[in-house]
Amino acid sequence: MEFDKLVHQPTRLQIFASLYANGETSFTDLKDDLEITEGNLASHIERMEDEDCVAVEKQFVDRKPQTTYRLTDRGTELFEAHVETLESLIDGLDT
Amino acid sequence: MEFDKLVHQPTRLQIFASLYANGETSFTDLKDDLEITEGNLASHIERMEDEDCVAVEKQFVDRKPQTTYRLTDRGTELFEAHVETLESLIDGLDT
DNA sequence: AAAGTCACTTTGTAGCACAAAGTAGCTAGG
DNA sequence: CCTAGCTACTTTGTGCTACAAAGTGACTTT
């Protein structure tokens, strides 16, 4: 049983889950959904970018800047693998 | 969605899961199962004891000291609650 | 009495997470 | 045009925590 620290960290696990479930999500929406500070979100996203887990798109919407994120293939894989790890841990509880 | 840091930490999550699935487990068995150092195991157990999650029993078996651990009611509750949190996160992925 | 075993305890370090405050690019209003 | 305001960071700093490694103590075996 191995835990990927990058994915397992609580806040990032929720970022992964949110991006996985909702597809593209904006910086502001993520921040509001997870109720975390901007700096905190930015630093977690940065780590995920460093590991090629998140792709970033910057554009203007309604004449305001908007940054959207989505999981890369690698990010999706890592998250799915981690979910499987969690599921197998939970399944193992009945033995 | 709230994550209990005490339970969510990777090593402790596995300690919780192991105790939950196997009931009483000895120090040595836990150490071997999880492949961690003694100091590391002891410190995690200590934190769990501080939070009333683990009960400790010390006795001699075959004339050797043996310490066994089991989850307290509170420990069991916290773990089950955390598993539910994880399950609901996973279930939420289909939306 | 010397060595070994189990179960810690102590000590030290490096790596986060997080908050708070500062910054940069762009837009809107007077 | 210049100032205020918004979004999305970046920087800075602190405090916690995991973890390894080495030391300790109670007891047993030889």
PDB file of C-alpha atoms (C1' of nucleotides) in Angstrom:
ATOM      1  CA  MET A   1       0.000   0.000   0.000  1.00  0.00           C
ATOM      2  CA  GLU A   2       1.622   3.221  -1.155  1.00  0.00           C
ATOM      3  CA  PHE A   3       0.379   6.725  -0.728  1.00  0.00           C
ATOM      4  CA  ASP A   4       1.266   9.431  -3.172  1.00  0.00           C
ATOM      5  CA  LYS A   5       1.935  12.434  -0.965  1.00  0.00           C
ATOM      6  CA  LEU A   6       1.229  14.860  -3.766  1.00  0.00           C
ATOM      7  CA  VAL A   7      -2.285  13.534  -4.202  1.00  0.00           C
ATOM      8  CA  HIS A   8      -3.027  12.500  -0.634  1.00  0.00           C
ATOM      9  CA  GLN A   9      -2.562  15.898   1.003  1.00  0.00           C
ATOM     10  CA  PRO A  10      -6.094  16.977   2.067  1.00  0.00           C
ATOM     11  CA  THR A  11      -6.389  20.251   0.174  1.00  0.00           C
ATOM     12  CA  ARG A  12      -4.845  18.856  -2.994  1.00  0.00           C
ATOM     13  CA  LEU A  13      -7.002  15.749  -2.794  1.00  0.00           C
ATOM     14  CA  GLN A  14      -9.995  18.053  -2.918  1.00  0.00           C
ATOM     15  CA  ILE A  15      -8.523  20.070  -5.780  1.00  0.00           C
ATOM     16  CA  PHE A  16      -7.923  16.848  -7.687  1.00  0.00           C
ATOM     17  CA  ALA A  17     -11.439  15.640  -6.941  1.00  0.00           C
ATOM     18  CA  SER A  18     -12.992  18.937  -7.958  1.00  0.00           C
ATOM     19  CA  LEU A  19     -11.107  19.147 -11.237  1.00  0.00           C
ATOM     20  CA  TYR A  20     -11.767  15.486 -11.924  1.00  0.00           C
ATOM     21  CA  ALA A  21     -15.502  15.806 -11.348  1.00  0.00           C
ATOM     22  CA  ASN A  22     -16.067  19.230 -12.877  1.00  0.00           C
ATOM     23  CA  GLY A  23     -13.475  19.404 -15.614  1.00  0.00           C
ATOM     24  CA  GLU A  24     -12.247  22.944 -16.179  1.00  0.00           C
ATOM     25  CA  THR A  25     -12.609  25.116 -13.132  1.00  0.00           C
ATOM     26  CA  SER A  26     -11.585  28.715 -12.531  1.00  0.00           C
ATOM     27  CA  PHE A  27      -9.233  29.931  -9.840  1.00  0.00           C
ATOM     28  CA  THR A  28     -12.015  31.843  -8.120  1.00  0.00           C
ATOM     29  CA  ASP A  29     -14.471  28.959  -8.170  1.00  0.00           C
ATOM     30  CA  LEU A  30     -11.905  26.602  -6.713  1.00  0.00           C
ATOM     31  CA  LYS A  31     -11.019  29.084  -4.009  1.00  0.00           C
ATOM     32  CA  ASP A  32     -14.668  29.593  -3.096  1.00  0.00           C
ATOM     33  CA  ASP A  33     -15.525  25.891  -3.253  1.00  0.00           C
ATOM     34  CA  LEU A  34     -12.672  24.798  -1.036  1.00  0.00           C
ATOM     35  CA  GLU A  35     -12.753  27.863   1.178  1.00  0.00           C
ATOM     36  CA  ILE A  36      -9.033  28.403   1.224  1.00  0.00           C
ATOM     37  CA  THR A  37      -6.893  31.492   0.804  1.00  0.00           C
ATOM     38  CA  GLU A  38      -5.595  32.559  -2.589  1.00  0.00           C
ATOM     39  CA  GLY A  39      -1.988  32.062  -1.609  1.00  0.00           C
ATOM     40  CA  ASN A  40      -2.687  28.619  -0.360  1.00  0.00           C
ATOM     41  CA  LEU A  41      -4.547  27.593  -3.509  1.00  0.00           C
ATOM     42  CA  ALA A  42      -1.872  29.110  -5.725  1.00  0.00           C
ATOM     43  CA  SER A  43       0.893  27.228  -3.966  1.00  0.00           C
ATOM     44  CA  HIS A  44      -0.911  23.903  -4.195  1.00  0.00           C
ATOM     45  CA  ILE A  45      -1.657  24.445  -7.874  1.00  0.00           C
ATOM     46  CA  GLU A  46       1.985  25.327  -8.400  1.00  0.00           C
ATOM     47  CA  ARG A  47       3.091  22.011  -6.942  1.00  0.00           C
ATOM     48  CA  MET A  48       0.596  20.213  -9.131  1.00  0.00           C
ATOM     49  CA  GLU A  49       1.846  22.087 -12.180  1.00  0.00           C
ATOM     50  CA  ASP A  50       5.429  21.205 -11.316  1.00  0.00           C
ATOM     51  CA  GLU A  51       4.417  17.564 -11.419  1.00  0.00           C
ATOM     52  CA  ASP A  52       2.570  17.954 -14.708  1.00  0.00           C
ATOM     53  CA  CYS A  53      -0.776  17.248 -13.134  1.00  0.00           C
ATOM     54  CA  VAL A  54      -2.558  20.455 -14.039  1.00  0.00           C
ATOM     55  CA  ALA A  55      -2.834  22.510 -17.223  1.00  0.00           C
ATOM     56  CA  VAL A  56      -3.465  26.233 -16.997  1.00  0.00           C
ATOM     57  CA  GLU A  57      -5.345  28.524 -19.336  1.00  0.00           C
ATOM     58  CA  LYS A  58      -5.477  32.279 -18.919  1.00  0.00           C
ATOM     59  CA  GLN A  59      -7.989  34.464 -20.727  1.00  0.00           C
ATOM     60  CA  PHE A  60     -10.280  37.426 -20.310  1.00  0.00           C
ATOM     61  CA  VAL A  61     -13.945  36.875 -19.662  1.00  0.00           C
ATOM     62  CA  ASP A  62     -16.268  39.833 -19.319  1.00  0.00           C
ATOM     63  CA  ARG A  63     -13.167  41.957 -19.529  1.00  0.00           C
ATOM     64  CA  LYS A  64     -11.795  40.407 -16.376  1.00  0.00           C
ATOM     65  CA  PRO A  65      -8.859  38.037 -16.182  1.00  0.00           C
ATOM     66  CA  GLN A  66      -9.805  34.442 -15.624  1.00  0.00           C
ATOM     67  CA  THR A  67      -7.531  31.488 -15.085  1.00  0.00           C
ATOM     68  CA  THR A  68      -8.902  28.018 -15.583  1.00  0.00           C
ATOM     69  CA  TYR A  69      -7.355  24.723 -14.628  1.00  0.00           C
ATOM     70  CA  ARG A  70      -7.895  21.168 -15.746  1.00  0.00           C
ATOM     71  CA  LEU A  71      -6.180  17.899 -14.975  1.00  0.00           C
ATOM     72  CA  THR A  72      -3.627  16.637 -17.433  1.00  0.00           C
ATOM     73  CA  ASP A  73      -3.652  12.980 -18.445  1.00  0.00           C
ATOM     74  CA  ARG A  74      -0.953  12.364 -15.902  1.00  0.00           C
ATOM     75  CA  GLY A  75      -2.921  14.156 -13.209  1.00  0.00           C
ATOM     76  CA  THR A  76      -5.979  12.093 -14.027  1.00  0.00           C
ATOM     77  CA  GLU A  77      -3.977   8.876 -13.881  1.00  0.00           C
ATOM     78  CA  LEU A  78      -2.379   9.702 -10.549  1.00  0.00           C
ATOM     79  CA  PHE A  79      -5.695  10.642  -9.032  1.00  0.00           C
ATOM     80  CA  GLU A  80      -7.451   7.531 -10.298  1.00  0.00           C
ATOM     81  CA  ALA A  81      -4.612   5.392  -8.991  1.00  0.00           C
ATOM     82  CA  HIS A  82      -4.879   7.048  -5.615  1.00  0.00           C
ATOM     83  CA  VAL A  83      -8.617   6.561  -5.466  1.00  0.00           C
ATOM     84  CA  GLU A  84      -8.037   2.880  -6.166  1.00  0.00           C
ATOM     85  CA  THR A  85      -5.540   2.760  -3.320  1.00  0.00           C
ATOM     86  CA  LEU A  86      -8.104   4.287  -0.994  1.00  0.00           C
ATOM     87  CA  GLU A  87     -10.804   1.931  -2.206  1.00  0.00           C
ATOM     88  CA  SER A  88      -8.651  -1.108  -1.646  1.00  0.00           C
ATOM     89  CA  LEU A  89      -7.809   0.105   1.836  1.00  0.00           C
ATOM     90  CA  ILE A  90     -11.512   0.470   2.556  1.00  0.00           C
ATOM     91  CA  ASP A  91     -12.353  -2.894   0.997  1.00  0.00           C
ATOM     92  CA  GLY A  92      -9.681  -4.548   3.086  1.00  0.00           C
ATOM     93  CA  LEU A  93     -11.506  -3.612   6.247  1.00  0.00           C
ATOM     94  CA  ASP A  94     -13.926  -6.538   6.072  1.00  0.00           C
ATOM     95  CA  THR A  95     -11.338  -9.294   6.334  1.00  0.00           C
TER      96      THR A  95
ATOM     97  CA  MET B   1     -15.895  18.184   3.266  1.00  0.00           C
ATOM     98  CA  GLU B   2     -13.594  18.057   6.262  1.00  0.00           C
ATOM     99  CA  PHE B   3     -10.494  16.013   6.722  1.00  0.00           C
ATOM    100  CA  ASP B   4      -9.351  14.912  10.130  1.00  0.00           C
ATOM    101  CA  LYS B   5      -5.601  15.397  10.012  1.00  0.00           C
ATOM    102  CA  LEU B   6      -5.024  12.891  12.762  1.00  0.00           C
ATOM    103  CA  VAL B   7      -6.678  10.126  10.770  1.00  0.00           C
ATOM    104  CA  HIS B   8      -5.801  11.260   7.267  1.00  0.00           C
ATOM    105  CA  GLN B   9      -2.019  11.220   7.632  1.00  0.00           C
ATOM    106  CA  PRO B  10      -0.835   8.289   5.462  1.00  0.00           C
ATOM    107  CA  THR B  11       0.967   6.222   8.086  1.00  0.00           C
ATOM    108  CA  ARG B  12      -1.732   6.705  10.696  1.00  0.00           C
ATOM    109  CA  LEU B  13      -4.454   5.948   8.169  1.00  0.00           C
ATOM    110  CA  GLN B  14      -2.799   2.590   7.702  1.00  0.00           C
ATOM    111  CA  ILE B  15      -2.428   2.060  11.432  1.00  0.00           C
ATOM    112  CA  PHE B  16      -6.103   2.838  11.877  1.00  0.00           C
ATOM    113  CA  ALA B  17      -7.048   0.515   9.033  1.00  0.00           C
ATOM    114  CA  SER B  18      -4.872  -2.280  10.345  1.00  0.00           C
ATOM    115  CA  LEU B  19      -6.230  -2.044  13.876  1.00  0.00           C
ATOM    116  CA  TYR B  20      -9.757  -1.715  12.575  1.00  0.00           C
ATOM    117  CA  ALA B  21      -9.501  -4.781  10.363  1.00  0.00           C
ATOM    118  CA  ASN B  22      -7.412  -6.986  12.633  1.00  0.00           C
ATOM    119  CA  GLY B  23      -8.469  -5.936  16.099  1.00  0.00           C
ATOM    120  CA  GLU B  24      -5.646  -6.235  18.596  1.00  0.00           C
ATOM    121  CA  THR B  25      -2.252  -6.030  16.985  1.00  0.00           C
ATOM    122  CA  SER B  26       1.214  -6.086  18.516  1.00  0.00           C
ATOM    123  CA  PHE B  27       3.841  -3.399  18.175  1.00  0.00           C
ATOM    124  CA  THR B  28       6.119  -5.702  16.219  1.00  0.00           C
ATOM    125  CA  ASP B  29       3.422  -6.901  13.842  1.00  0.00           C
ATOM    126  CA  LEU B  30       2.380  -3.353  13.092  1.00  0.00           C
ATOM    127  CA  LYS B  31       5.957  -2.327  12.485  1.00  0.00           C
ATOM    128  CA  ASP B  32       6.531  -5.252  10.120  1.00  0.00           C
ATOM    129  CA  ASP B  33       3.237  -4.827   8.310  1.00  0.00           C
ATOM    130  CA  LEU B  34       3.690  -1.161   7.633  1.00  0.00           C
ATOM    131  CA  GLU B  35       7.444  -1.328   7.159  1.00  0.00           C
ATOM    132  CA  ILE B  36       8.223   1.701   9.249  1.00  0.00           C
ATOM    133  CA  THR B  37      10.827   2.370  11.907  1.00  0.00           C
ATOM    134  CA  GLU B  38      10.102   1.758  15.567  1.00  0.00           C
ATOM    135  CA  GLY B  39      10.500   5.392  16.487  1.00  0.00           C
ATOM    136  CA  ASN B  40       8.141   6.446  13.772  1.00  0.00           C
ATOM    137  CA  LEU B  41       5.495   3.916  14.801  1.00  0.00           C
ATOM    138  CA  ALA B  42       5.854   4.810  18.459  1.00  0.00           C
ATOM    139  CA  SER B  43       5.389   8.499  17.788  1.00  0.00           C
ATOM    140  CA  HIS B  44       2.291   7.967  15.672  1.00  0.00           C
ATOM    141  CA  ILE B  45       0.804   5.686  18.297  1.00  0.00           C
ATOM    142  CA  GLU B  46       1.587   8.299  20.899  1.00  0.00           C
ATOM    143  CA  ARG B  47      -0.402  10.913  19.027  1.00  0.00           C
ATOM    144  CA  MET B  48      -3.270   8.483  18.682  1.00  0.00           C
ATOM    145  CA  GLU B  49      -3.135   7.731  22.389  1.00  0.00           C
ATOM    146  CA  ASP B  50      -3.142  11.440  23.189  1.00  0.00           C
ATOM    147  CA  GLU B  51      -6.398  11.700  21.269  1.00  0.00           C
ATOM    148  CA  ASP B  52      -7.906   8.679  22.980  1.00  0.00           C
ATOM    149  CA  CYS B  53      -7.980   6.663  19.810  1.00  0.00           C
ATOM    150  CA  VAL B  54      -5.844   3.736  20.906  1.00  0.00           C
ATOM    151  CA  ALA B  55      -5.747   1.569  24.001  1.00  0.00           C
ATOM    152  CA  VAL B  56      -2.505  -0.074  25.025  1.00  0.00           C
ATOM    153  CA  GLU B  57      -1.910  -3.348  26.784  1.00  0.00           C
ATOM    154  CA  LYS B  58       1.498  -4.489  27.949  1.00  0.00           C
ATOM    155  CA  GLN B  59       2.196  -8.073  28.936  1.00  0.00           C
ATOM    156  CA  PHE B  60       4.793 -10.805  28.722  1.00  0.00           C
ATOM    157  CA  VAL B  61       4.372 -13.546  26.163  1.00  0.00           C
ATOM    158  CA  ASP B  62       6.905 -16.364  25.967  1.00  0.00           C
ATOM    159  CA  ARG B  63       8.849 -14.411  28.542  1.00  0.00           C
ATOM    160  CA  LYS B  64       9.235 -11.514  26.161  1.00  0.00           C
ATOM    161  CA  PRO B  65       7.562  -8.160  26.491  1.00  0.00           C
ATOM    162  CA  GLN B  66       4.692  -7.599  24.138  1.00  0.00           C
ATOM    163  CA  THR B  67       2.622  -4.485  23.663  1.00  0.00           C
ATOM    164  CA  THR B  68      -0.703  -4.747  21.929  1.00  0.00           C
ATOM    165  CA  TYR B  69      -2.910  -1.992  20.631  1.00  0.00           C
ATOM    166  CA  ARG B  70      -6.540  -1.739  19.773  1.00  0.00           C
ATOM    167  CA  LEU B  71      -8.803   1.078  18.718  1.00  0.00           C
ATOM    168  CA  THR B  72     -10.924   2.695  21.368  1.00  0.00           C
ATOM    169  CA  ASP B  73     -14.562   3.448  20.641  1.00  0.00           C
ATOM    170  CA  ARG B  74     -13.576   6.982  19.846  1.00  0.00           C
ATOM    171  CA  GLY B  75     -10.820   5.789  17.511  1.00  0.00           C
ATOM    172  CA  THR B  76     -13.250   3.505  15.735  1.00  0.00           C
ATOM    173  CA  GLU B  77     -15.756   6.319  15.328  1.00  0.00           C
ATOM    174  CA  LEU B  78     -13.211   8.757  13.964  1.00  0.00           C
ATOM    175  CA  PHE B  79     -11.912   6.200  11.507  1.00  0.00           C
ATOM    176  CA  GLU B  80     -15.361   5.203  10.301  1.00  0.00           C
ATOM    177  CA  ALA B  81     -16.276   8.856   9.889  1.00  0.00           C
ATOM    178  CA  HIS B  82     -13.149   9.442   7.870  1.00  0.00           C
ATOM    179  CA  VAL B  83     -13.806   6.463   5.644  1.00  0.00           C
ATOM    180  CA  GLU B  84     -17.249   7.871   4.975  1.00  0.00           C
ATOM    181  CA  THR B  85     -15.692  11.187   4.051  1.00  0.00           C
ATOM    182  CA  LEU B  86     -13.406   9.448   1.593  1.00  0.00           C
ATOM    183  CA  GLU B  87     -16.255   7.421   0.174  1.00  0.00           C
ATOM    184  CA  SER B  88     -18.393  10.472  -0.375  1.00  0.00           C
ATOM    185  CA  LEU B  89     -15.503  12.199  -2.092  1.00  0.00           C
ATOM    186  CA  ILE B  90     -15.140   9.203  -4.385  1.00  0.00           C
ATOM    187  CA  ASP B  91     -18.881   8.949  -4.990  1.00  0.00           C
ATOM    188  CA  GLY B  92     -19.003  12.614  -5.884  1.00  0.00           C
ATOM    189  CA  LEU B  93     -16.753  12.018  -8.865  1.00  0.00           C
ATOM    190  CA  ASP B  94     -19.535  10.804 -11.153  1.00  0.00           C
ATOM    191  CA  THR B  95     -21.479  14.051 -11.303  1.00  0.00           C
TER     192      THR B  95
ATOM    193  C1'  DA C   1      27.723 -11.239  34.064  1.00  0.00           C
ATOM    194  C1'  DA C   2      27.336 -10.317  29.271  1.00  0.00           C
ATOM    195  C1'  DA C   3      24.644 -10.190  25.370  1.00  0.00           C
ATOM    196  C1'  DG C   4      20.181  -9.987  23.296  1.00  0.00           C
ATOM    197  C1'  DT C   5      15.290  -8.590  22.623  1.00  0.00           C
ATOM    198  C1'  DC C   6      11.324  -5.603  22.774  1.00  0.00           C
ATOM    199  C1'  DA C   7       9.532  -1.333  23.093  1.00  0.00           C
ATOM    200  C1'  DC C   8      10.149   2.663  23.482  1.00  0.00           C
ATOM    201  C1'  DT C   9      12.369   7.840  24.175  1.00  0.00           C
ATOM    202  C1'  DT C  10      15.257  11.454  22.766  1.00  0.00           C
ATOM    203  C1'  DT C  11      17.264  14.351  19.530  1.00  0.00           C
ATOM    204  C1'  DG C  12      17.702  16.627  15.344  1.00  0.00           C
ATOM    205  C1'  DT C  13      16.435  17.992  10.679  1.00  0.00           C
ATOM    206  C1'  DA C  14      14.105  19.011   6.634  1.00  0.00           C
ATOM    207  C1'  DG C  15       9.839  19.738   4.495  1.00  0.00           C
ATOM    208  C1'  DC C  16       5.391  21.293   4.327  1.00  0.00           C
ATOM    209  C1'  DA C  17       0.974  23.983   4.925  1.00  0.00           C
ATOM    210  C1'  DC C  18      -0.872  28.117   5.709  1.00  0.00           C
ATOM    211  C1'  DA C  19      -1.736  33.045   6.515  1.00  0.00           C
ATOM    212  C1'  DA C  20      -0.878  37.675   5.474  1.00  0.00           C
ATOM    213  C1'  DA C  21       0.759  41.124   2.875  1.00  0.00           C
ATOM    214  C1'  DG C  22       2.759  42.787  -1.311  1.00  0.00           C
ATOM    215  C1'  DT C  23       2.651  42.975  -6.593  1.00  0.00           C
ATOM    216  C1'  DA C  24       1.432  43.033 -11.584  1.00  0.00           C
ATOM    217  C1'  DG C  25      -1.657  43.244 -15.464  1.00  0.00           C
ATOM    218  C1'  DC C  26      -5.646  44.917 -16.988  1.00  0.00           C
ATOM    219  C1'  DT C  27     -10.160  47.658 -16.848  1.00  0.00           C
ATOM    220  C1'  DA C  28     -13.584  51.184 -15.510  1.00  0.00           C
ATOM    221  C1'  DG C  29     -14.890  55.690 -14.037  1.00  0.00           C
ATOM    222  C1'  DG C  30     -14.294  60.630 -13.428  1.00  0.00           C
TER     223       DG C  30
ATOM    224  C1'  DC D   1      -4.933  60.424 -18.200  1.00  0.00           C
ATOM    225  C1'  DC D   2      -4.957  59.014 -13.727  1.00  0.00           C
ATOM    226  C1'  DT D   3      -6.671  56.710  -9.981  1.00  0.00           C
ATOM    227  C1'  DA D   4      -9.186  53.021  -8.006  1.00  0.00           C
ATOM    228  C1'  DG D   5     -10.394  48.283  -8.317  1.00  0.00           C
ATOM    229  C1'  DC D   6     -10.321  43.523  -9.697  1.00  0.00           C
ATOM    230  C1'  DT D   7      -8.078  38.933 -10.481  1.00  0.00           C
ATOM    231  C1'  DA D   8      -4.504  36.145  -9.767  1.00  0.00           C
ATOM    232  C1'  DC D   9      -0.799  35.515  -8.195  1.00  0.00           C
ATOM    233  C1'  DT D  10       4.201  35.933  -5.458  1.00  0.00           C
ATOM    234  C1'  DT D  11       6.775  36.685  -1.426  1.00  0.00           C
ATOM    235  C1'  DT D  12       7.701  36.211   3.229  1.00  0.00           C
ATOM    236  C1'  DG D  13       7.556  34.148   7.521  1.00  0.00           C
ATOM    237  C1'  DT D  14       6.107  30.939  11.098  1.00  0.00           C
ATOM    238  C1'  DG D  15       5.031  26.845  13.234  1.00  0.00           C
ATOM    239  C1'  DC D  16       4.062  22.152  12.956  1.00  0.00           C
ATOM    240  C1'  DT D  17       5.141  17.419  11.872  1.00  0.00           C
ATOM    241  C1'  DA D  18       7.023  13.359   9.927  1.00  0.00           C
ATOM    242  C1'  DC D  19      10.840  10.741  10.032  1.00  0.00           C
ATOM    243  C1'  DA D  20      15.398   8.738  10.879  1.00  0.00           C
ATOM    244  C1'  DA D  21      18.936   7.518  13.944  1.00  0.00           C
ATOM    245  C1'  DA D  22      20.714   6.667  18.109  1.00  0.00           C
ATOM    246  C1'  DG D  23      20.196   6.013  22.979  1.00  0.00           C
ATOM    247  C1'  DT D  24      17.660   3.818  27.106  1.00  0.00           C
ATOM    248  C1'  DG D  25      15.516   0.499  30.283  1.00  0.00           C
ATOM    249  C1'  DA D  26      13.279  -3.650  31.660  1.00  0.00           C
ATOM    250  C1'  DC D  27      13.651  -8.250  31.324  1.00  0.00           C
ATOM    251  C1'  DT D  28      15.527 -12.896  29.530  1.00  0.00           C
ATOM    252  C1'  DT D  29      18.681 -16.207  27.922  1.00  0.00           C
ATOM    253  C1'  DT D  30      23.431 -18.277  28.002  1.00  0.00           C
TER     254       DT D  30
END
